[in-house]
Tab-separated table of C-alpha atoms and ligand atoms in Angstrom:
chain	number	residue	atom	x	y	z
T	25	MET	CA	-60.114	83.967	-26.049
T	26	SER	CA	-56.959	82.296	-24.871
T	27	HIS	CA	-53.755	84.402	-25.546
T	28	ILE	CA	-52.148	80.985	-26.680
T	29	GLN	CA	-55.206	80.454	-29.013
T	30	LYS	CA	-54.614	84.077	-30.544
T	31	THR	CA	-50.838	83.889	-31.024
T	32	ASP	CA	-49.845	80.184	-31.728
T	33	PRO	CA	-52.675	77.857	-32.794
T	34	ASP	CA	-50.375	75.015	-33.091
T	35	LEU	CA	-49.432	75.016	-29.496
T	36	PHE	CA	-52.994	75.794	-28.585
T	37	ASP	CA	-54.015	72.529	-30.307
T	38	ILE	CA	-51.370	70.631	-28.618
T	39	LEU	CA	-52.198	71.918	-25.283
T	40	ASN	CA	-55.868	70.891	-25.881
T	41	ARG	CA	-55.007	67.545	-26.835
T	42	GLU	CA	-52.795	67.156	-23.626
T	43	ILE	CA	-55.872	68.474	-21.606
T	44	GLU	CA	-58.151	65.849	-23.228
T	45	ARG	CA	-55.519	63.072	-22.605
T	46	GLU	CA	-55.398	63.987	-19.028
T	47	GLU	CA	-59.092	64.316	-18.708
T	48	SER	CA	-60.148	61.068	-20.512
T	49	THR	CA	-57.648	58.569	-19.510
T	50	LEU	CA	-56.734	56.988	-16.260
T	51	GLU	CA	-53.499	58.274	-14.788
T	52	LEU	CA	-51.809	55.318	-12.914
T	53	ILE	CA	-48.248	56.501	-13.272
T	54	ALA	CA	-47.066	56.514	-9.440
T	55	SER	CA	-45.083	59.500	-9.690
T	56	GLU	CA	-47.735	61.838	-11.275
T	57	ASN	CA	-50.622	63.967	-9.890
T	58	PHE	CA	-52.855	66.634	-10.829
T	59	THR	CA	-52.035	69.989	-9.155
T	60	SER	CA	-54.643	72.502	-7.759
T	61	PRO	CA	-55.749	75.164	-10.205
T	62	ALA	CA	-53.938	77.611	-7.622
T	63	VAL	CA	-50.739	75.878	-7.918
T	64	MET	CA	-51.150	75.930	-11.858
T	65	GLU	CA	-52.050	79.544	-11.858
T	66	MET	CA	-48.891	80.382	-9.786
T	67	SER	CA	-46.748	78.283	-11.993
T	68	GLY	CA	-47.669	80.375	-15.157
T	69	GLY	CA	-47.813	83.667	-13.125
T	70	VAL	CA	-45.696	86.875	-13.584
T	71	MET	CA	-42.687	85.600	-11.264
T	72	THR	CA	-41.484	83.558	-14.187
T	73	ASN	CA	-39.994	87.042	-15.111
T	74	LYS	CA	-37.981	87.639	-12.324
T	75	TYR	CA	-34.116	87.015	-11.802
T	76	ALA	CA	-33.299	86.427	-8.159
T	77	GLU	CA	-29.907	84.664	-8.022
T	78	GLY	CA	-29.081	84.155	-4.289
T	79	TYR	CA	-31.460	83.908	-1.253
T	80	PRO	CA	-33.993	86.008	0.474
T	81	GLY	CA	-32.238	89.115	1.760
T	82	LYS	CA	-29.033	88.367	-0.089
T	83	ARG	CA	-29.734	88.691	-3.967
T	84	TYR	CA	-27.693	89.489	-6.667
T	85	TYR	CA	-30.427	91.450	-8.324
T	86	GLY	CA	-32.737	94.315	-7.576
T	87	GLY	CA	-36.438	94.279	-7.336
T	88	CYS	CA	-36.614	91.084	-5.222
T	89	ASP	CA	-38.838	92.177	-2.329
T	90	HIS	CA	-41.900	90.123	-3.485
T	91	VAL	CA	-40.155	87.003	-4.523
T	92	ASP	CA	-38.351	87.055	-1.134
T	93	GLU	CA	-41.680	87.075	0.537
T	94	ALA	CA	-42.670	84.022	-1.670
T	95	GLU	CA	-39.504	82.113	-1.059
T	96	ASN	CA	-39.613	82.727	2.533
T	97	LEU	CA	-43.181	81.410	2.996
T	98	ALA	CA	-42.273	78.337	1.024
T	99	ARG	CA	-39.277	77.720	3.093
T	100	ASN	CA	-41.207	78.518	6.391
T	101	ARG	CA	-44.145	76.393	5.350
T	102	LEU	CA	-41.860	73.471	4.231
T	103	LYS	CA	-40.195	73.484	7.709
T	104	VAL	CA	-43.521	73.473	9.517
T	105	LEU	CA	-44.824	70.481	7.188
T	106	PHE	CA	-42.015	68.451	7.773
T	107	ASN	CA	-40.920	69.660	11.216
T	108	CYS	CA	-37.301	70.394	10.166
T	109	ASP	CA	-34.830	73.030	10.951
T	110	TYR	CA	-33.628	73.783	7.372
T	111	ALA	CA	-35.228	73.891	3.806
T	112	ASN	CA	-34.019	74.822	0.646
T	113	VAL	CA	-36.799	75.321	-2.037
T	114	GLN	CA	-34.446	76.061	-5.140
T	115	PRO	CA	-33.719	72.833	-6.726
T	116	HIS	CA	-35.155	72.711	-10.051
T	117	SER	CA	-35.902	69.021	-9.692
T	118	GLY	CA	-35.280	66.155	-7.489
T	119	SER	CA	-32.185	65.100	-9.453
T	120	GLN	CA	-30.756	68.470	-8.656
T	121	ALA	CA	-31.619	68.268	-5.043
T	122	ASN	CA	-29.806	64.993	-5.026
T	123	MET	CA	-26.837	66.433	-6.806
T	124	ALA	CA	-26.358	69.232	-4.430
T	125	VAL	CA	-26.590	66.779	-1.359
T	126	LEU	CA	-23.958	64.530	-3.085
T	127	MET	CA	-21.511	67.405	-3.811
T	128	THR	CA	-21.847	68.661	-0.447
T	129	PHE	CA	-21.277	65.483	1.609
T	130	LEU	CA	-18.894	63.798	-0.798
T	131	SER	CA	-15.701	64.400	-2.784
T	132	PRO	CA	-15.445	62.618	-6.216
T	133	GLY	CA	-14.482	58.935	-5.889
T	134	ASP	CA	-16.026	58.816	-2.454
T	135	THR	CA	-18.096	55.397	-1.723
T	136	VAL	CA	-21.831	55.541	-1.380
T	137	LEU	CA	-24.593	52.801	-0.661
T	138	GLY	CA	-27.555	53.065	-2.603
T	139	LEU	CA	-30.397	50.866	-3.730
T	140	ASP	CA	-30.142	49.341	-7.140
T	141	LEU	CA	-32.147	50.775	-9.907
T	142	SER	CA	-33.629	47.525	-10.920
T	143	HIS	CA	-34.625	47.031	-7.341
T	144	GLY	CA	-36.541	50.189	-6.894
T	145	GLY	CA	-33.825	52.867	-6.543
T	146	HIS	CA	-33.388	56.065	-8.784
T	147	LEU	CA	-30.866	56.988	-11.603
T	148	THR	CA	-29.261	59.609	-9.082
T	149	HIS	CA	-28.650	56.851	-6.507
T	150	GLY	CA	-25.515	55.492	-8.407
T	151	SER	CA	-26.700	54.472	-12.225
T	152	SER	CA	-23.759	54.258	-14.295
T	153	VAL	CA	-25.263	56.406	-17.027
T	154	ASN	CA	-26.004	59.259	-14.448
T	155	PHE	CA	-23.479	61.764	-12.917
T	156	SER	CA	-24.013	60.042	-9.480
T	157	GLY	CA	-22.518	56.608	-10.857
T	158	LYS	CA	-19.843	58.615	-12.995
T	159	LEU	CA	-18.623	60.911	-10.209
T	160	TYR	CA	-18.938	58.548	-7.101
T	161	ASN	CA	-18.092	54.937	-6.249
T	162	PHE	CA	-21.751	53.682	-5.635
T	163	VAL	CA	-22.227	50.475	-4.363
T	164	SER	CA	-25.777	49.027	-4.780
T	165	TYR	CA	-27.698	47.065	-2.245
T	166	HIS	CA	-30.787	45.090	-3.027
T	167	VAL	CA	-34.083	43.930	-1.885
T	168	SER	CA	-34.401	40.113	-0.802
T	169	ARG	CA	-35.833	37.688	-3.410
T	170	GLU	CA	-38.079	36.309	-0.923
T	171	SER	CA	-39.673	39.385	0.924
T	172	GLY	CA	-39.406	42.295	-1.849
T	173	ARG	CA	-38.160	44.355	0.880
T	174	VAL	CA	-34.484	45.782	1.397
T	175	ASP	CA	-32.133	43.189	2.533
T	176	PHE	CA	-30.563	44.548	5.632
T	177	ASN	CA	-28.108	41.675	6.125
T	178	GLU	CA	-26.745	42.839	2.717
T	179	VAL	CA	-26.729	46.453	3.547
T	180	LYS	CA	-24.867	45.618	6.914
T	181	GLN	CA	-22.275	43.603	5.258
T	182	LEU	CA	-21.621	45.846	2.305
T	183	ALA	CA	-21.322	48.958	4.703
T	184	LYS	CA	-18.837	46.810	6.752
T	185	ASP	CA	-16.803	45.806	3.649
T	186	HIS	CA	-16.957	49.268	1.662
T	187	LYS	CA	-17.013	51.861	4.575
T	188	PRO	CA	-19.088	54.233	2.764
T	189	LYS	CA	-19.164	58.062	3.565
T	190	LEU	CA	-22.867	58.232	2.841
T	191	ILE	CA	-25.842	55.785	2.633
T	192	ILE	CA	-29.078	56.759	0.537
T	193	CYS	CA	-32.365	55.281	1.429
T	194	GLY	CA	-35.623	55.506	-0.660
T	195	GLY	CA	-36.333	54.867	-4.271
T	196	SER	CA	-38.758	55.156	-7.232
T	197	ALA	CA	-40.501	51.667	-7.046
T	198	TYR	CA	-40.406	50.354	-3.450
T	199	PRO	CA	-43.565	49.851	-2.298
T	200	ARG	CA	-43.073	49.595	1.402
T	201	PHE	CA	-42.296	52.239	4.105
T	202	ILE	CA	-38.642	53.372	4.054
T	203	GLU	CA	-36.832	51.735	7.149
T	204	PHE	CA	-35.217	54.839	8.272
T	205	GLU	CA	-34.255	53.562	11.822
T	206	GLN	CA	-32.669	50.470	10.608
T	207	PHE	CA	-30.479	52.397	7.904
T	208	ARG	CA	-29.600	54.667	10.785
T	209	GLU	CA	-28.256	51.916	12.820
T	210	ILE	CA	-26.100	50.733	10.140
T	211	ALA	CA	-24.863	54.190	9.040
T	212	ASP	CA	-23.939	54.718	12.903
T	213	SER	CA	-22.062	51.444	12.746
T	214	VAL	CA	-19.628	52.435	10.005
T	215	GLY	CA	-19.557	56.393	10.565
T	216	ALA	CA	-21.522	57.156	7.375
T	217	PHE	CA	-23.877	60.016	6.694
T	218	LEU	CA	-27.525	58.929	6.057
T	219	MET	CA	-29.491	60.884	3.448
T	220	ALA	CA	-33.383	59.910	2.581
T	221	ASP	CA	-34.645	60.475	-0.606
T	222	ILE	CA	-38.472	60.910	-0.020
T	223	ALA	CA	-39.381	61.848	-3.636
T	224	HIS	CA	-42.068	59.328	-3.784
T	225	PRO	CA	-43.647	59.236	-0.403
T	226	ALA	CA	-43.288	62.978	0.737
T	227	GLY	CA	-46.951	63.602	0.573
T	228	LEU	CA	-47.540	60.512	3.069
T	229	VAL	CA	-44.801	61.785	5.198
T	230	ALA	CA	-46.013	65.302	5.419
T	231	ALA	CA	-49.620	63.745	6.248
T	232	GLY	CA	-47.904	61.617	9.019
T	233	ILE	CA	-48.944	58.404	7.338
T	234	HIS	CA	-45.463	57.172	6.403
T	235	PRO	CA	-42.688	57.546	9.184
T	236	SER	CA	-40.841	60.861	9.114
T	237	PRO	CA	-37.164	60.474	8.085
T	238	MET	CA	-36.115	63.668	10.043
T	239	GLU	CA	-35.090	62.259	13.354
T	240	TYR	CA	-32.914	59.596	11.886
T	241	CYS	CA	-31.356	61.139	8.636
T	242	ASP	CA	-28.625	63.792	8.369
T	243	VAL	CA	-30.275	65.195	5.149
T	244	VAL	CA	-33.511	64.736	3.389
T	245	THR	CA	-34.305	65.370	-0.444
T	246	SER	CA	-37.430	65.094	-2.165
T	247	THR	CA	-39.659	66.221	-5.420
T	248	THR	CA	-42.590	68.328	-4.901
T	249	HIS	CA	-44.739	67.032	-7.688
T	250	LYS	CA	-45.418	63.429	-6.837
T	251	THR	CA	-47.435	62.480	-3.638
T	252	LEU	CA	-46.835	66.080	-2.513
T	253	ARG	CA	-48.835	67.211	-5.192
T	254	GLY	CA	-47.127	70.530	-5.978
T	255	PRO	CA	-45.441	71.907	-9.029
T	256	ARG	CA	-42.665	70.081	-10.810
T	257	GLY	CA	-39.364	70.767	-8.391
T	258	GLY	CA	-37.014	69.561	-5.808
T	259	ILE	CA	-36.236	70.485	-2.119
T	260	ILE	CA	-33.709	69.821	0.561
T	261	MET	CA	-34.270	69.586	4.314
T	262	MET	CA	-32.511	68.732	7.526
T	263	GLY	CA	-34.123	67.896	10.560
T	264	THR	CA	-31.203	69.279	12.603
T	265	ASP	CA	-28.630	71.639	11.060
T	266	PHE	CA	-25.052	71.070	12.388
T	267	GLU	CA	-21.480	72.347	12.014
T	268	ASN	CA	-19.723	70.833	9.007
T	269	PRO	CA	-17.272	68.244	10.162
T	270	TRP	CA	-14.847	69.105	7.170
T	271	GLY	CA	-13.549	72.070	8.998
T	272	ILE	CA	-15.032	74.378	6.315
T	273	VAL	CA	-14.719	77.951	7.806
T	274	ALA	CA	-16.331	81.388	6.778
T	275	PRO	CA	-13.472	83.384	5.363
T	276	LYS	CA	-13.645	86.505	7.406
T	277	SER	CA	-14.744	85.334	10.742
T	278	GLY	CA	-13.086	81.953	10.879
T	279	ARG	CA	-16.521	80.535	12.140
T	280	VAL	CA	-17.212	77.033	11.228
T	281	LYS	CA	-19.797	76.906	8.725
T	282	LYS	CA	-23.489	75.037	9.296
T	283	VAL	CA	-23.963	72.202	6.731
T	284	SER	CA	-27.166	74.360	5.913
T	285	GLU	CA	-24.763	77.077	4.585
T	286	LEU	CA	-22.887	74.714	2.484
T	287	LEU	CA	-26.064	73.045	1.119
T	288	ASP	CA	-27.384	76.544	-0.095
T	289	SER	CA	-24.001	77.396	-1.773
T	290	THR	CA	-23.910	74.124	-3.510
T	291	VAL	CA	-27.283	74.786	-4.819
T	292	MET	CA	-26.561	78.331	-5.854
T	293	PRO	CA	-23.911	79.114	-7.241
T	294	GLY	CA	-22.725	75.493	-7.228
T	295	ILE	CA	-25.200	73.915	-9.607
T	296	GLN	CA	-27.754	76.521	-10.337
T	297	GLY	CA	-28.040	80.113	-11.206
T	298	GLY	CA	-31.495	81.995	-11.194
T	299	PRO	CA	-34.102	80.119	-9.222
T	300	LEU	CA	-37.606	79.439	-10.795
T	301	MET	CA	-39.348	82.057	-8.630
T	302	HIS	CA	-42.935	81.136	-10.112
T	303	ILE	CA	-42.289	77.580	-9.248
T	304	ILE	CA	-40.992	78.379	-5.721
T	305	ALA	CA	-44.160	80.572	-5.208
T	306	ALA	CA	-46.393	77.527	-6.607
T	307	LYS	CA	-44.262	75.294	-4.084
T	308	ALA	CA	-45.368	77.480	-1.455
T	309	ILE	CA	-48.979	77.142	-2.303
T	310	ALA	CA	-48.643	73.449	-2.361
T	311	PHE	CA	-47.205	73.283	1.095
T	312	GLY	CA	-50.053	75.472	2.340
T	313	GLU	CA	-52.420	73.195	0.774
T	314	ALA	CA	-50.608	70.097	2.394
T	315	LEU	CA	-50.766	71.876	5.749
T	316	LYS	CA	-54.499	71.833	5.741
T	317	PRO	CA	-56.429	69.018	7.343
T	318	ASP	CA	-58.132	67.812	3.972
T	319	PHE	CA	-54.596	66.927	2.873
T	320	LYS	CA	-54.297	64.122	5.473
T	321	GLU	CA	-57.595	62.764	4.310
T	322	TYR	CA	-56.314	62.821	0.665
T	323	ALA	CA	-53.056	61.054	1.595
T	324	GLN	CA	-54.946	58.420	3.672
T	325	GLN	CA	-57.142	57.778	0.853
T	326	VAL	CA	-54.212	57.452	-1.509
T	327	VAL	CA	-52.974	54.526	0.657
T	328	ASP	CA	-56.597	53.019	1.314
T	329	ASN	CA	-56.974	52.960	-2.573
T	330	ALA	CA	-53.260	51.547	-3.344
T	331	GLN	CA	-54.072	48.801	-0.640
T	332	PHE	CA	-57.528	48.025	-2.087
T	333	MET	CA	-56.034	47.826	-5.524
T	334	ALA	CA	-53.097	45.707	-4.451
T	335	ASN	CA	-55.686	43.191	-2.771
T	336	GLN	CA	-57.931	43.186	-5.846
T	337	LEU	CA	-54.894	42.448	-7.993
T	338	MET	CA	-53.743	39.479	-5.913
T	339	GLU	CA	-57.049	38.052	-5.801
T	340	LEU	CA	-56.827	37.733	-9.480
T	341	GLY	CA	-53.635	35.865	-9.028
T	342	TYR	CA	-51.264	38.876	-9.930
T	343	LYS	CA	-47.785	38.739	-8.114
T	344	LEU	CA	-46.973	42.099	-6.362
T	345	VAL	CA	-43.297	42.768	-5.276
T	346	SER	CA	-43.391	42.617	-1.596
T	347	ASN	CA	-46.989	40.942	-1.567
T	348	GLY	CA	-48.796	44.431	-1.269
T	349	THR	CA	-47.978	48.032	-0.473
T	350	ASP	CA	-47.734	50.513	2.468
T	351	THR	CA	-47.803	53.346	0.177
T	352	HIS	CA	-49.220	54.612	-3.082
T	353	VAL	CA	-46.903	52.293	-5.175
T	354	ILE	CA	-47.852	48.902	-6.459
T	355	LEU	CA	-45.186	46.851	-8.480
T	356	ILE	CA	-46.725	44.119	-10.509
T	357	ASP	CA	-44.382	41.324	-11.411
T	358	LEU	CA	-45.626	39.897	-14.890
T	359	THR	CA	-43.112	37.297	-14.949
T	360	GLN	CA	-45.576	34.325	-14.795
T	361	ASN	CA	-48.200	36.145	-16.914
T	362	ASN	CA	-46.506	35.793	-20.372
T	363	ILE	CA	-46.540	39.372	-21.113
T	364	SER	CA	-43.634	42.016	-20.672
T	365	GLY	CA	-43.807	45.143	-19.005
T	366	LYS	CA	-43.297	47.070	-22.324
T	367	LYS	CA	-46.378	45.142	-23.798
T	368	ALA	CA	-48.499	45.591	-20.891
T	369	GLU	CA	-47.754	49.264	-20.732
T	370	LEU	CA	-48.585	49.459	-24.533
T	371	ALA	CA	-51.812	47.442	-24.144
T	372	LEU	CA	-53.097	49.500	-21.096
T	373	GLY	CA	-52.202	52.741	-23.012
T	374	PHE	CA	-54.289	51.618	-25.814
T	375	ALA	CA	-56.971	50.868	-23.266
T	376	GLY	CA	-56.780	54.485	-21.743
T	377	ILE	CA	-54.855	53.232	-18.792
T	378	THR	CA	-51.447	54.917	-18.413
T	379	VAL	CA	-48.851	53.043	-16.356
T	380	ASN	CA	-45.118	52.614	-16.892
T	381	LYS	CA	-42.977	49.536	-17.461
T	382	ASN	CA	-40.814	48.924	-14.703
T	383	MET	CA	-37.802	46.413	-13.814
T	384	VAL	CA	-38.869	43.888	-11.024
T	385	PRO	CA	-35.995	42.796	-8.561
T	386	PHE	CA	-34.001	40.134	-10.120
T	387	ASP	CA	-35.512	40.934	-13.726
T	388	GLU	CA	-34.050	38.895	-16.467
T	389	LYS	CA	-35.457	41.441	-19.186
T	390	SER	CA	-33.876	44.752	-20.193
T	391	PRO	CA	-34.965	47.891	-18.914
T	392	PHE	CA	-36.411	48.844	-22.098
T	393	VAL	CA	-38.596	45.737	-21.948
T	394	THR	CA	-38.882	44.730	-18.370
T	395	SER	CA	-40.985	42.170	-16.447
T	396	GLY	CA	-43.156	44.454	-14.555
T	397	ILE	CA	-45.306	47.514	-14.406
T	398	ARG	CA	-45.571	50.116	-11.773
T	399	VAL	CA	-48.896	51.505	-10.799
T	400	GLY	CA	-49.831	54.216	-8.194
T	401	THR	CA	-52.958	56.059	-6.980
T	402	PRO	CA	-52.032	59.494	-6.151
T	403	ALA	CA	-53.603	60.967	-9.602
T	404	ILE	CA	-56.792	58.960	-9.348
T	405	THR	CA	-57.356	59.597	-5.716
T	406	THR	CA	-57.103	63.533	-6.507
T	407	ARG	CA	-59.680	62.942	-8.969
T	408	GLY	CA	-61.866	61.626	-6.258
T	409	MET	CA	-61.983	57.949	-7.253
T	410	GLY	CA	-62.432	55.196	-4.731
T	411	GLN	CA	-63.209	51.642	-4.022
T	412	THR	CA	-65.881	51.285	-6.442
T	413	GLU	CA	-63.962	52.778	-9.499
T	414	ILE	CA	-60.616	50.963	-8.488
T	415	ALA	CA	-62.630	47.760	-8.515
T	416	GLN	CA	-63.777	48.462	-12.074
T	417	ILE	CA	-59.970	49.727	-13.012
T	418	VAL	CA	-58.599	46.359	-11.657
T	419	ASN	CA	-61.010	44.531	-13.852
T	420	TRP	CA	-60.013	46.525	-16.965
T	421	ILE	CA	-56.283	46.059	-16.185
T	422	ASP	CA	-56.826	42.208	-16.019
T	423	LYS	CA	-58.890	42.418	-19.184
T	424	ALA	CA	-56.428	44.366	-21.110
T	425	ILE	CA	-53.416	42.342	-20.144
T	426	HIS	CA	-55.094	39.052	-21.200
T	427	ALA	CA	-56.394	40.752	-24.368
T	428	SER	CA	-53.112	42.528	-25.249
T	429	ASP	CA	-53.137	41.741	-28.914
T	430	ASN	CA	-56.980	42.326	-29.328
T	431	ASP	CA	-57.619	46.023	-30.667
T	432	GLY	CA	-61.353	45.620	-30.405
T	433	ILE	CA	-61.293	44.660	-26.784
T	434	LEU	CA	-58.851	47.271	-25.963
T	435	SER	CA	-60.678	49.950	-27.637
T	436	ASN	CA	-63.956	48.872	-25.901
T	437	ILE	CA	-62.141	49.157	-22.425
T	438	LYS	CA	-60.999	52.813	-23.655
T	439	LYS	CA	-64.576	53.670	-24.378
T	440	GLU	CA	-65.656	52.444	-20.665
T	441	VAL	CA	-62.790	54.478	-19.333
T	442	ASN	CA	-63.517	57.608	-21.073
T	443	ILE	CA	-67.100	57.296	-19.681
T	444	LEU	CA	-65.713	56.755	-16.056
T	445	CYS	CA	-63.374	59.755	-16.585
T	446	GLU	CA	-66.153	62.030	-17.579
T	447	SER	CA	-67.610	61.765	-14.205
T	448	PHE	CA	-64.408	62.866	-12.383
T	449	PRO	CA	-63.371	66.012	-14.187
T	450	ILE	CA	-60.034	67.190	-13.225
T	451	TYR	CA	-60.120	70.951	-14.464
T	452	PRO	CA	-63.591	71.846	-15.274
T	453	HIS	CA	-62.458	75.634	-15.694
T	454	LEU	CA	-60.139	74.791	-18.636
T	455	ASN	CA	-61.560	75.134	-22.281
T	456	HIS	CA	-61.094	71.966	-24.366
L	24	LIG	C1	-36.694	58.675	-5.691
L	24	LIG	C2	-36.587	59.739	-6.722
L	24	LIG	N1	-35.581	60.695	-6.464
L	24	LIG	C3	-35.209	61.615	-7.397
L	24	LIG	C4	-36.116	61.823	-8.634
L	24	LIG	C5	-35.888	62.675	-9.617
L	24	LIG	O1	-36.669	63.679	-9.747
L	24	LIG	P1	-36.769	64.617	-10.982
L	24	LIG	O2	-37.398	63.768	-12.085
L	24	LIG	O3	-37.557	65.773	-10.677
L	24	LIG	O4	-35.297	64.973	-11.296
L	24	LIG	C6	-37.244	60.703	-8.786
L	24	LIG	C7	-38.121	60.872	-9.769
L	24	LIG	O5	-38.827	60.168	-10.322
L	24	LIG	C8	-37.497	59.676	-7.909
L	24	LIG	O6	-38.378	58.845	-7.862
């Protein structure tokens, strides 16, 4: 009998309902995935008990021998995976990884360029409701109306006009490869640092399918739980470490500190205390999994599935931002379909298909309503689904959008979705 079942039946029931939901519905949220049982076991293991403020070999607590081993493995595996000089695996989340970079490279009030949230950026890239937009002078760049891709003429002009200290590339709803090289050229033309946020495509970068930011960007952040398929968390990397240009020296020796040292101390003690050692160890497991050849096959299948889905949707007349995808993300613009993103999300949810409403570039609706939905293939690909299932899923999406007010049709789709899901179990070892 499960310990939770014995001690807390309320939570046991809630947990089982969530297991049932994950097993019986189609997860198309582009930022979600299903971790391996090994990652999950480590995430729920004894390392959750350990305080380990500091870094391996330099902790403020005793008893850290084994968590040191785990963190060293995580860092070393990450460096091999992304071919980089420096890795910090402690950020509790992608947002904290971004906060640590901004606080290391900038002073409050400094100017930064980031992709507008409604054009695919992320909250931490300068949204006015986020610390980034409150502490720094963010200037947003956009995608072009015609291509749906970053408008590099605008980025060039904004860089010239505003002389940013830092440019951020990457986002949460950008279906195309991030154009690191073009951003580098612009950053160099105004002496700005370049940060890539690869939270979304990290697994595709690790697999060599998406170009790597390492040779172009000064610093790279990511989450670990999207295409990388690890536990929920953040990471910071640098392709090449370098001496800090702000003249910060080590107090005793007078040696100029490396940026890696500054990043480490911004993460801890700057913005975090004790690291989540159970999660860091689970990150190490996920990085180990991503280093195996079958992860490359998985990542390729994620993109193949997304491109197949994009083509099927376009054949049915749907308009996709940028007319397709290079990655796992598809952004459907429903402006011409007479339905809001909010209503489509609700209808699809009722039909057992989970997506999120999403602003589309130049959206006239509010972020709570939106004109689009974002879909992605990392989670269904982990379940083993391929073209046959995707053709079926696209038909269900189309049917649900057309029948968004018809509960009978939506619940019939849900029954069919449940049957498909039964053939693709995620965690057969879990009781439910
Ligand atoms: C591009 C990007 N950066 C950062 C984050 C933040 O990650 P977290 O939710 O772990 O704070 C996300 C999450 O959606 C993201 O898409």
